[in-house]
Structure formats: structure tokens, C-alpha cells
Amino acid sequence: MNIILLGPPGAGKGTQARHLVETRNMIQLSTGDMLREAKTSGSEMGQRVAEVMARGDLVTDEIVIGLIHEKLAGDNAGGFIFDGFPRTLAQADALGDLLQEVGETLEAVVEMRVDDDALVNRITGRSTCSGCGEVYHDVTKPEPSDGKCTRCGKSDFTRRADDNEDSLRQRLMEYYKKTSPLIGYYHAKGTLRSVDGLAAIEAVQTSIAKVLDN
Ligand code: AMP
């Protein structure tokens, strides 16, 4: 089963994707993570996208489609979770073609609905364990007082360079201008399902499980 998690920055796509990886043996394909890895490794492409990402703009379709193309050739275990991809109509068309090429289909597009005020609060207080990707929040889920991640025990937490108000405003603008049209696109294809992304993490997990099991 291959699915897309669709929603604005801070909707909780990464958190839900990690849960699906753990419980359903699915494979998370996050273009944001791939681009951050490219940036950290210092590759030529990573250097090219660093500034674009810091501003909160989208990188070119060509780059992200290329990244996804490479991953689709590998093992797909319990299916792929596309997290943060596609973000434009051109990417959505390309994904359809790529899946067809490898004999796969897209079973569901899960739209995670949230409101903008909640996003600003979620994103500006966010930190991530560099060991396992567990997400913490200054107010709702502070980093443990002993400094060790509750999930993996590592004590290195990072904050994303683009998790500040200016970048977030631009990332939201990009979402509404370029990504939200995908809601209509997948609705027309009959694959769109919506869940309340503002509910507690476990409640969102349950809603997504229902979508996948139906
Ligand atoms: P994310 O981790 O999904 O929030 O992505 C972080 C940043 O990476 C975005 O703000 C974009 O600059 C870039 N990015 C990630 N995925 C895509 C995509 N599918 N298309 C274009 N840019 C992307």
C-alpha cells in the first residue's frame, strides 16, 4: 500500500509517517529529509538547495522528482509513505508516471487538516532528536530534563534552520499557492481522505489507521 501524507508544514506528517514505519513496516520517503541530508553531506546539489530551503521556497521539481525516482527502484516492504512529496501538480503527475513504471499504485492521499495559528506554535517550538527523529516541543512536549531522548537515549537535539517565523510564513505561502491544489487533484482522482491533524497524536494515528484499513 502506497500513500501520500499531504498537509502544510507542521501538520504532523513526519510524526505520523514514523509511526506507520514502526507499526506497518512501511518506508518513509521524505524529500525534506533527503534534501537536508544532501545539505549536510555538502554535495553540489545540497549546496544549491540550501539557500532556497532557508528562505522557505520550494526547490525545483526536477531535483525532488529525481530523488524520489532513485528510491522507488528499491525495496518497498509494506509500501511507501510519500511525506512532503508531491508539492506541485507537476510532481503529482510525475509520481503517477513513476509508480506506473514500477508497477505500483497509489492507494490513498491522506490530507492532514490544521489551522495556521496552530502551525506557527508547533513549528517555532520544535526540536528533533538527531538519533531517531523523535519530535519535541518547548511547550507541549519538552526535551527530557536528563537531556536524553525518551525513545533512543541520545542527547543531541537539533532545530531546523527553516523553523523560524519568516521562513514559515514563506513555506505556508508556497503550500497554499502550489501544494493545496493537489487536494482538488486527488479528490478528482478519488483517492483523497481527510483527517483532523489538530487532534492528539494518538487520535490522528487512529484516524489514519482507519483510512488505511478501509
Ligand atoms: P519539509 O521537511 O518537508 O518541511 O521540507 C523542507 C524544505 O525542503 C521545504 O521548505 C522545501 O524548501 C524543500 N522541499 C521538500 N520537499 C520538497 C518538494 N517535494 N518540492 C520542493 N521542495 C521541497
PDB file of C-alpha atoms and ligand atoms in Angstrom:
ATOM      1  CA  MET A   1       0.000   0.000   0.000  1.00  0.00           C
ATOM      2  CA  ASN A   2       1.452   3.351  -1.074  1.00  0.00           C
ATOM      3  CA  ILE A   3       0.156   6.581   0.422  1.00  0.00           C
ATOM      4  CA  ILE A   4       0.802  10.313   0.441  1.00  0.00           C
ATOM      5  CA  LEU A   5       0.660  12.381   3.630  1.00  0.00           C
ATOM      6  CA  LEU A   6      -0.454  15.809   2.495  1.00  0.00           C
ATOM      7  CA  GLY A   7      -0.549  18.903   4.672  1.00  0.00           C
ATOM      8  CA  PRO A   8       1.161  22.194   5.446  1.00  0.00           C
ATOM      9  CA  PRO A   9       4.469  22.400   7.345  1.00  0.00           C
ATOM     10  CA  GLY A  10       3.877  21.419  10.971  1.00  0.00           C
ATOM     11  CA  ALA A  11       0.780  19.328  10.233  1.00  0.00           C
ATOM     12  CA  GLY A  12       2.489  16.294  11.764  1.00  0.00           C
ATOM     13  CA  LYS A  13       3.333  14.377   8.586  1.00  0.00           C
ATOM     14  CA  GLY A  14       6.761  13.279   9.806  1.00  0.00           C
ATOM     15  CA  THR A  15       5.462  12.141  13.189  1.00  0.00           C
ATOM     16  CA  GLN A  16       2.679  10.095  11.621  1.00  0.00           C
ATOM     17  CA  ALA A  17       4.992   8.689   8.964  1.00  0.00           C
ATOM     18  CA  ARG A  18       7.401   7.418  11.628  1.00  0.00           C
ATOM     19  CA  HIS A  19       4.526   5.679  13.404  1.00  0.00           C
ATOM     20  CA  LEU A  20       3.491   3.944  10.176  1.00  0.00           C
ATOM     21  CA  VAL A  21       7.080   2.846   9.592  1.00  0.00           C
ATOM     22  CA  GLU A  22       7.162   1.263  13.054  1.00  0.00           C
ATOM     23  CA  THR A  23       3.729  -0.340  13.009  1.00  0.00           C
ATOM     24  CA  ARG A  24       3.264  -1.290   9.360  1.00  0.00           C
ATOM     25  CA  ASN A  25       6.774  -1.774   8.060  1.00  0.00           C
ATOM     26  CA  MET A  26       6.229   0.975   5.529  1.00  0.00           C
ATOM     27  CA  ILE A  27       9.048   3.050   4.039  1.00  0.00           C
ATOM     28  CA  GLN A  28       9.050   6.802   4.628  1.00  0.00           C
ATOM     29  CA  LEU A  29      10.182   8.850   1.659  1.00  0.00           C
ATOM     30  CA  SER A  30      10.603  12.414   2.907  1.00  0.00           C
ATOM     31  CA  THR A  31      12.046  14.734   0.278  1.00  0.00           C
ATOM     32  CA  GLY A  32      12.716  17.292   3.045  1.00  0.00           C
ATOM     33  CA  ASP A  33      14.895  14.745   4.895  1.00  0.00           C
ATOM     34  CA  MET A  34      16.670  13.782   1.660  1.00  0.00           C
ATOM     35  CA  LEU A  35      17.407  17.431   0.875  1.00  0.00           C
ATOM     36  CA  ARG A  36      18.658  18.093   4.427  1.00  0.00           C
ATOM     37  CA  GLU A  37      20.945  15.049   4.105  1.00  0.00           C
ATOM     38  CA  ALA A  38      22.278  16.394   0.806  1.00  0.00           C
ATOM     39  CA  LYS A  39      22.906  19.732   2.505  1.00  0.00           C
ATOM     40  CA  THR A  40      24.756  18.122   5.417  1.00  0.00           C
ATOM     41  CA  SER A  41      26.858  15.936   3.140  1.00  0.00           C
ATOM     42  CA  GLY A  42      27.963  19.095   1.314  1.00  0.00           C
ATOM     43  CA  SER A  43      27.142  17.673  -2.129  1.00  0.00           C
ATOM     44  CA  GLU A  44      26.890  20.087  -5.045  1.00  0.00           C
ATOM     45  CA  MET A  45      23.107  19.682  -5.124  1.00  0.00           C
ATOM     46  CA  GLY A  46      22.923  20.150  -1.341  1.00  0.00           C
ATOM     47  CA  GLN A  47      24.764  23.444  -1.601  1.00  0.00           C
ATOM     48  CA  ARG A  48      22.482  24.604  -4.403  1.00  0.00           C
ATOM     49  CA  VAL A  49      19.283  23.965  -2.427  1.00  0.00           C
ATOM     50  CA  ALA A  50      20.465  25.257   0.971  1.00  0.00           C
ATOM     51  CA  GLU A  51      19.533  28.881   0.355  1.00  0.00           C
ATOM     52  CA  VAL A  52      16.213  28.021  -1.280  1.00  0.00           C
ATOM     53  CA  MET A  53      15.244  25.890   1.725  1.00  0.00           C
ATOM     54  CA  ALA A  54      16.357  28.501   4.255  1.00  0.00           C
ATOM     55  CA  ARG A  55      14.080  31.041   2.566  1.00  0.00           C
ATOM     56  CA  GLY A  56      11.151  28.619   2.682  1.00  0.00           C
ATOM     57  CA  ASP A  57      10.823  28.358  -1.103  1.00  0.00           C
ATOM     58  CA  LEU A  58      10.340  25.102  -2.964  1.00  0.00           C
ATOM     59  CA  VAL A  59      13.331  23.524  -4.699  1.00  0.00           C
ATOM     60  CA  THR A  60      12.875  22.613  -8.363  1.00  0.00           C
ATOM     61  CA  ASP A  61      10.558  19.812  -9.409  1.00  0.00           C
ATOM     62  CA  GLU A  62      13.424  18.227 -11.327  1.00  0.00           C
ATOM     63  CA  ILE A  63      15.547  17.772  -8.195  1.00  0.00           C
ATOM     64  CA  VAL A  64      12.864  16.251  -5.982  1.00  0.00           C
ATOM     65  CA  ILE A  65      11.427  14.043  -8.722  1.00  0.00           C
ATOM     66  CA  GLY A  66      14.972  12.742  -9.287  1.00  0.00           C
ATOM     67  CA  LEU A  67      15.345  11.950  -5.572  1.00  0.00           C
ATOM     68  CA  ILE A  68      12.062  10.038  -5.467  1.00  0.00           C
ATOM     69  CA  HIS A  69      12.842   8.213  -8.716  1.00  0.00           C
ATOM     70  CA  GLU A  70      16.017   6.776  -7.176  1.00  0.00           C
ATOM     71  CA  LYS A  71      14.154   5.471  -4.119  1.00  0.00           C
ATOM     72  CA  LEU A  72      11.303   3.805  -5.983  1.00  0.00           C
ATOM     73  CA  ALA A  73      13.677   1.316  -7.526  1.00  0.00           C
ATOM     74  CA  GLY A  74      14.479  -0.150  -4.087  1.00  0.00           C
ATOM     75  CA  ASP A  75      12.608  -2.492  -1.767  1.00  0.00           C
ATOM     76  CA  ASN A  76       9.169  -1.191  -0.814  1.00  0.00           C
ATOM     77  CA  ALA A  77       8.424  -3.536   2.139  1.00  0.00           C
ATOM     78  CA  GLY A  78       4.948  -2.585   3.424  1.00  0.00           C
ATOM     79  CA  GLY A  79       4.626   0.242   0.898  1.00  0.00           C
ATOM     80  CA  PHE A  80       5.840   3.798   0.511  1.00  0.00           C
ATOM     81  CA  ILE A  81       4.742   6.808   2.517  1.00  0.00           C
ATOM     82  CA  PHE A  82       5.350   9.948   0.499  1.00  0.00           C
ATOM     83  CA  ASP A  83       5.979  12.661   3.096  1.00  0.00           C
ATOM     84  CA  GLY A  84       6.331  16.199   1.750  1.00  0.00           C
ATOM     85  CA  PHE A  85       6.137  14.958  -1.844  1.00  0.00           C
ATOM     86  CA  PRO A  86       4.439  15.760  -4.175  1.00  0.00           C
ATOM     87  CA  ARG A  87       4.199  19.500  -3.519  1.00  0.00           C
ATOM     88  CA  THR A  88       3.244  20.708  -7.022  1.00  0.00           C
ATOM     89  CA  LEU A  89       0.924  19.443  -9.738  1.00  0.00           C
ATOM     90  CA  ALA A  90       3.951  18.620 -11.913  1.00  0.00           C
ATOM     91  CA  GLN A  91       5.346  16.468  -9.086  1.00  0.00           C
ATOM     92  CA  ALA A  92       1.978  14.753  -8.667  1.00  0.00           C
ATOM     93  CA  ASP A  93       1.861  13.890 -12.377  1.00  0.00           C
ATOM     94  CA  ALA A  94       5.450  12.658 -12.248  1.00  0.00           C
ATOM     95  CA  LEU A  95       4.707  10.478  -9.222  1.00  0.00           C
ATOM     96  CA  GLY A  96       1.792   8.871 -11.060  1.00  0.00           C
ATOM     97  CA  ASP A  97       4.074   8.069 -14.010  1.00  0.00           C
ATOM     98  CA  LEU A  98       6.905   6.774 -11.812  1.00  0.00           C
ATOM     99  CA  LEU A  99       4.596   4.485  -9.847  1.00  0.00           C
ATOM    100  CA  GLN A 100       3.156   3.123 -13.057  1.00  0.00           C
ATOM    101  CA  GLU A 101       6.677   2.437 -14.342  1.00  0.00           C
ATOM    102  CA  VAL A 102       7.453   0.246 -11.328  1.00  0.00           C
ATOM    103  CA  GLY A 103       4.031  -1.442 -11.364  1.00  0.00           C
ATOM    104  CA  GLU A 104       2.755   0.266  -8.204  1.00  0.00           C
ATOM    105  CA  THR A 105      -0.387   2.206  -7.413  1.00  0.00           C
ATOM    106  CA  LEU A 106      -1.324   4.965  -5.002  1.00  0.00           C
ATOM    107  CA  GLU A 107      -3.961   3.745  -2.571  1.00  0.00           C
ATOM    108  CA  ALA A 108      -4.691   6.865  -0.543  1.00  0.00           C
ATOM    109  CA  VAL A 109      -3.814  10.503  -0.131  1.00  0.00           C
ATOM    110  CA  VAL A 110      -4.290  11.494   3.492  1.00  0.00           C
ATOM    111  CA  GLU A 111      -4.846  15.208   3.925  1.00  0.00           C
ATOM    112  CA  MET A 112      -3.951  16.362   7.449  1.00  0.00           C
ATOM    113  CA  ARG A 113      -6.097  19.379   8.234  1.00  0.00           C
ATOM    114  CA  VAL A 114      -4.765  22.012  10.643  1.00  0.00           C
ATOM    115  CA  ASP A 115      -5.138  25.762  11.109  1.00  0.00           C
ATOM    116  CA  ASP A 116      -2.383  28.327  10.640  1.00  0.00           C
ATOM    117  CA  ASP A 117      -2.163  29.566  14.243  1.00  0.00           C
ATOM    118  CA  ALA A 118      -1.529  26.040  15.449  1.00  0.00           C
ATOM    119  CA  LEU A 119       1.193  25.616  12.822  1.00  0.00           C
ATOM    120  CA  VAL A 120       3.120  28.684  13.933  1.00  0.00           C
ATOM    121  CA  ASN A 121       3.051  27.493  17.547  1.00  0.00           C
ATOM    122  CA  ARG A 122       4.017  23.950  16.634  1.00  0.00           C
ATOM    123  CA  ILE A 123       6.884  24.914  14.386  1.00  0.00           C
ATOM    124  CA  THR A 124       8.511  27.694  16.326  1.00  0.00           C
ATOM    125  CA  GLY A 125       8.915  25.480  19.425  1.00  0.00           C
ATOM    126  CA  ARG A 126      10.031  22.342  17.616  1.00  0.00           C
ATOM    127  CA  SER A 127      13.225  20.346  18.142  1.00  0.00           C
ATOM    128  CA  THR A 128      14.189  16.912  16.871  1.00  0.00           C
ATOM    129  CA  CYS A 129      16.348  14.119  18.271  1.00  0.00           C
ATOM    130  CA  SER A 130      19.202  13.637  15.831  1.00  0.00           C
ATOM    131  CA  GLY A 131      19.390   9.956  16.788  1.00  0.00           C
ATOM    132  CA  CYS A 132      15.875   8.768  15.970  1.00  0.00           C
ATOM    133  CA  GLY A 133      13.932  11.761  14.668  1.00  0.00           C
ATOM    134  CA  GLU A 134      11.591  11.962  17.677  1.00  0.00           C
ATOM    135  CA  VAL A 135       9.995  15.405  17.717  1.00  0.00           C
ATOM    136  CA  TYR A 136       9.837  17.528  20.895  1.00  0.00           C
ATOM    137  CA  HIS A 137       8.164  20.849  21.587  1.00  0.00           C
ATOM    138  CA  ASP A 138       9.106  23.567  24.097  1.00  0.00           C
ATOM    139  CA  VAL A 139       5.549  23.790  25.427  1.00  0.00           C
ATOM    140  CA  THR A 140       3.677  20.602  24.609  1.00  0.00           C
ATOM    141  CA  LYS A 141       6.492  18.028  24.833  1.00  0.00           C
ATOM    142  CA  PRO A 142       9.702  19.475  26.303  1.00  0.00           C
ATOM    143  CA  GLU A 143      13.024  17.696  25.843  1.00  0.00           C
ATOM    144  CA  PRO A 144      13.538  15.356  28.858  1.00  0.00           C
ATOM    145  CA  SER A 145      15.130  17.036  31.879  1.00  0.00           C
ATOM    146  CA  ASP A 146      18.002  14.492  31.902  1.00  0.00           C
ATOM    147  CA  GLY A 147      18.784  15.585  28.338  1.00  0.00           C
ATOM    148  CA  LYS A 148      18.258  12.078  26.925  1.00  0.00           C
ATOM    149  CA  CYS A 149      15.737  11.241  24.217  1.00  0.00           C
ATOM    150  CA  THR A 150      12.958   9.092  25.706  1.00  0.00           C
ATOM    151  CA  ARG A 151      12.952   6.934  22.600  1.00  0.00           C
ATOM    152  CA  CYS A 152      16.607   6.268  21.787  1.00  0.00           C
ATOM    153  CA  GLY A 153      18.590   7.742  24.713  1.00  0.00           C
ATOM    154  CA  LYS A 154      20.750  10.051  22.592  1.00  0.00           C
ATOM    155  CA  SER A 155      21.281  13.559  23.864  1.00  0.00           C
ATOM    156  CA  ASP A 156      21.603  15.591  20.704  1.00  0.00           C
ATOM    157  CA  PHE A 157      18.602  17.696  19.726  1.00  0.00           C
ATOM    158  CA  THR A 158      18.517  19.955  16.698  1.00  0.00           C
ATOM    159  CA  ARG A 159      16.317  22.791  15.492  1.00  0.00           C
ATOM    160  CA  ARG A 160      15.738  23.188  11.769  1.00  0.00           C
ATOM    161  CA  ALA A 161      17.207  26.316  10.190  1.00  0.00           C
ATOM    162  CA  ASP A 162      13.864  26.981   8.467  1.00  0.00           C
ATOM    163  CA  ASP A 163      11.756  26.628  11.640  1.00  0.00           C
ATOM    164  CA  ASN A 164      11.526  30.371  12.239  1.00  0.00           C
ATOM    165  CA  GLU A 165       8.618  32.723  11.649  1.00  0.00           C
ATOM    166  CA  ASP A 166       9.908  34.322   8.425  1.00  0.00           C
ATOM    167  CA  SER A 167      10.644  31.018   6.680  1.00  0.00           C
ATOM    168  CA  LEU A 168       7.449  29.529   7.987  1.00  0.00           C
ATOM    169  CA  ARG A 169       5.387  32.357   6.512  1.00  0.00           C
ATOM    170  CA  GLN A 170       7.012  31.695   3.134  1.00  0.00           C
ATOM    171  CA  ARG A 171       6.611  27.903   3.468  1.00  0.00           C
ATOM    172  CA  LEU A 172       2.908  28.412   4.171  1.00  0.00           C
ATOM    173  CA  MET A 173       2.574  30.715   1.176  1.00  0.00           C
ATOM    174  CA  GLU A 174       4.226  28.085  -1.019  1.00  0.00           C
ATOM    175  CA  TYR A 175       1.861  25.484   0.416  1.00  0.00           C
ATOM    176  CA  TYR A 176      -1.282  27.471  -0.372  1.00  0.00           C
ATOM    177  CA  LYS A 177      -0.097  28.577  -3.817  1.00  0.00           C
ATOM    178  CA  LYS A 178       1.494  25.393  -5.114  1.00  0.00           C
ATOM    179  CA  THR A 179       0.590  22.409  -2.940  1.00  0.00           C
ATOM    180  CA  SER A 180      -3.024  22.932  -1.868  1.00  0.00           C
ATOM    181  CA  PRO A 181      -4.256  22.493  -5.482  1.00  0.00           C
ATOM    182  CA  LEU A 182      -3.293  18.835  -5.009  1.00  0.00           C
ATOM    183  CA  ILE A 183      -6.277  18.472  -2.685  1.00  0.00           C
ATOM    184  CA  GLY A 184      -8.596  19.034  -5.663  1.00  0.00           C
ATOM    185  CA  TYR A 185      -6.371  16.939  -7.913  1.00  0.00           C
ATOM    186  CA  TYR A 186      -6.562  13.856  -5.683  1.00  0.00           C
ATOM    187  CA  HIS A 187     -10.203  14.466  -4.837  1.00  0.00           C
ATOM    188  CA  ALA A 188     -10.921  14.249  -8.558  1.00  0.00           C
ATOM    189  CA  LYS A 189      -8.939  11.009  -8.738  1.00  0.00           C
ATOM    190  CA  GLY A 190     -10.981   9.583  -5.851  1.00  0.00           C
ATOM    191  CA  THR A 191      -8.015   8.931  -3.554  1.00  0.00           C
ATOM    192  CA  LEU A 192      -8.313  11.878  -1.148  1.00  0.00           C
ATOM    193  CA  ARG A 193      -9.132  11.212   2.527  1.00  0.00           C
ATOM    194  CA  SER A 194      -9.025  13.922   5.186  1.00  0.00           C
ATOM    195  CA  VAL A 195      -8.206  13.630   8.879  1.00  0.00           C
ATOM    196  CA  ASP A 196      -8.184  16.202  11.685  1.00  0.00           C
ATOM    197  CA  GLY A 197      -4.482  16.948  12.149  1.00  0.00           C
ATOM    198  CA  LEU A 198      -5.151  19.075  15.227  1.00  0.00           C
ATOM    199  CA  ALA A 199      -6.254  16.118  17.333  1.00  0.00           C
ATOM    200  CA  ALA A 200      -3.832  14.418  19.764  1.00  0.00           C
ATOM    201  CA  ILE A 201      -1.085  12.385  18.077  1.00  0.00           C
ATOM    202  CA  GLU A 202      -2.711   9.046  19.046  1.00  0.00           C
ATOM    203  CA  ALA A 203      -6.110  10.192  17.758  1.00  0.00           C
ATOM    204  CA  VAL A 204      -4.555  11.155  14.419  1.00  0.00           C
ATOM    205  CA  GLN A 205      -2.842   7.741  14.316  1.00  0.00           C
ATOM    206  CA  THR A 206      -6.240   6.094  14.783  1.00  0.00           C
ATOM    207  CA  SER A 207      -7.867   8.199  12.052  1.00  0.00           C
ATOM    208  CA  ILE A 208      -5.087   7.356   9.610  1.00  0.00           C
ATOM    209  CA  ALA A 209      -5.254   3.660  10.526  1.00  0.00           C
ATOM    210  CA  LYS A 210      -8.967   3.701   9.710  1.00  0.00           C
ATOM    211  CA  VAL A 211      -8.277   5.226   6.315  1.00  0.00           C
ATOM    212  CA  LEU A 212      -5.620   2.608   5.548  1.00  0.00           C
ATOM    213  CA  ASP A 213      -7.685  -0.328   6.758  1.00  0.00           C
ATOM    214  CA  ASN A 214     -10.784   0.597   4.770  1.00  0.00           C
TER     215      ASN A 214
HETATM  216  P1  AMP B   1       9.951  19.566   4.749  1.00  0.00           P
HETATM  217  O1  AMP B   1      10.948  18.861   5.608  1.00  0.00           O
HETATM  218  O2  AMP B   1       9.038  18.630   4.025  1.00  0.00           O
HETATM  219  O3  AMP B   1       9.201  20.635   5.510  1.00  0.00           O
HETATM  220  O4  AMP B   1      10.764  20.322   3.611  1.00  0.00           O
HETATM  221  C1  AMP B   1      11.731  21.316   3.937  1.00  0.00           C
HETATM  222  C2  AMP B   1      12.071  22.131   2.689  1.00  0.00           C
HETATM  223  O5  AMP B   1      12.633  21.283   1.679  1.00  0.00           O
HETATM  224  C3  AMP B   1      10.885  22.807   2.009  1.00  0.00           C
HETATM  225  O6  AMP B   1      10.540  24.050   2.596  1.00  0.00           O
HETATM  226  C4  AMP B   1      11.422  22.967   0.584  1.00  0.00           C
HETATM  227  O7  AMP B   1      12.359  24.011   0.501  1.00  0.00           O
HETATM  228  C5  AMP B   1      12.186  21.663   0.385  1.00  0.00           C
HETATM  229  N1  AMP B   1      11.310  20.571  -0.137  1.00  0.00           N
HETATM  230  C6  AMP B   1      10.980  19.415   0.494  1.00  0.00           C
HETATM  231  N2  AMP B   1      10.203  18.647  -0.273  1.00  0.00           N
HETATM  232  C7  AMP B   1      10.009  19.342  -1.427  1.00  0.00           C
HETATM  233  C8  AMP B   1       9.264  19.093  -2.615  1.00  0.00           C
HETATM  234  N3  AMP B   1       8.542  17.963  -2.772  1.00  0.00           N
HETATM  235  N4  AMP B   1       9.301  20.030  -3.594  1.00  0.00           N
HETATM  236  C9  AMP B   1      10.018  21.167  -3.455  1.00  0.00           C
HETATM  237  N5  AMP B   1      10.734  21.476  -2.358  1.00  0.00           N
HETATM  238  C10 AMP B   1      10.731  20.576  -1.339  1.00  0.00           C
END
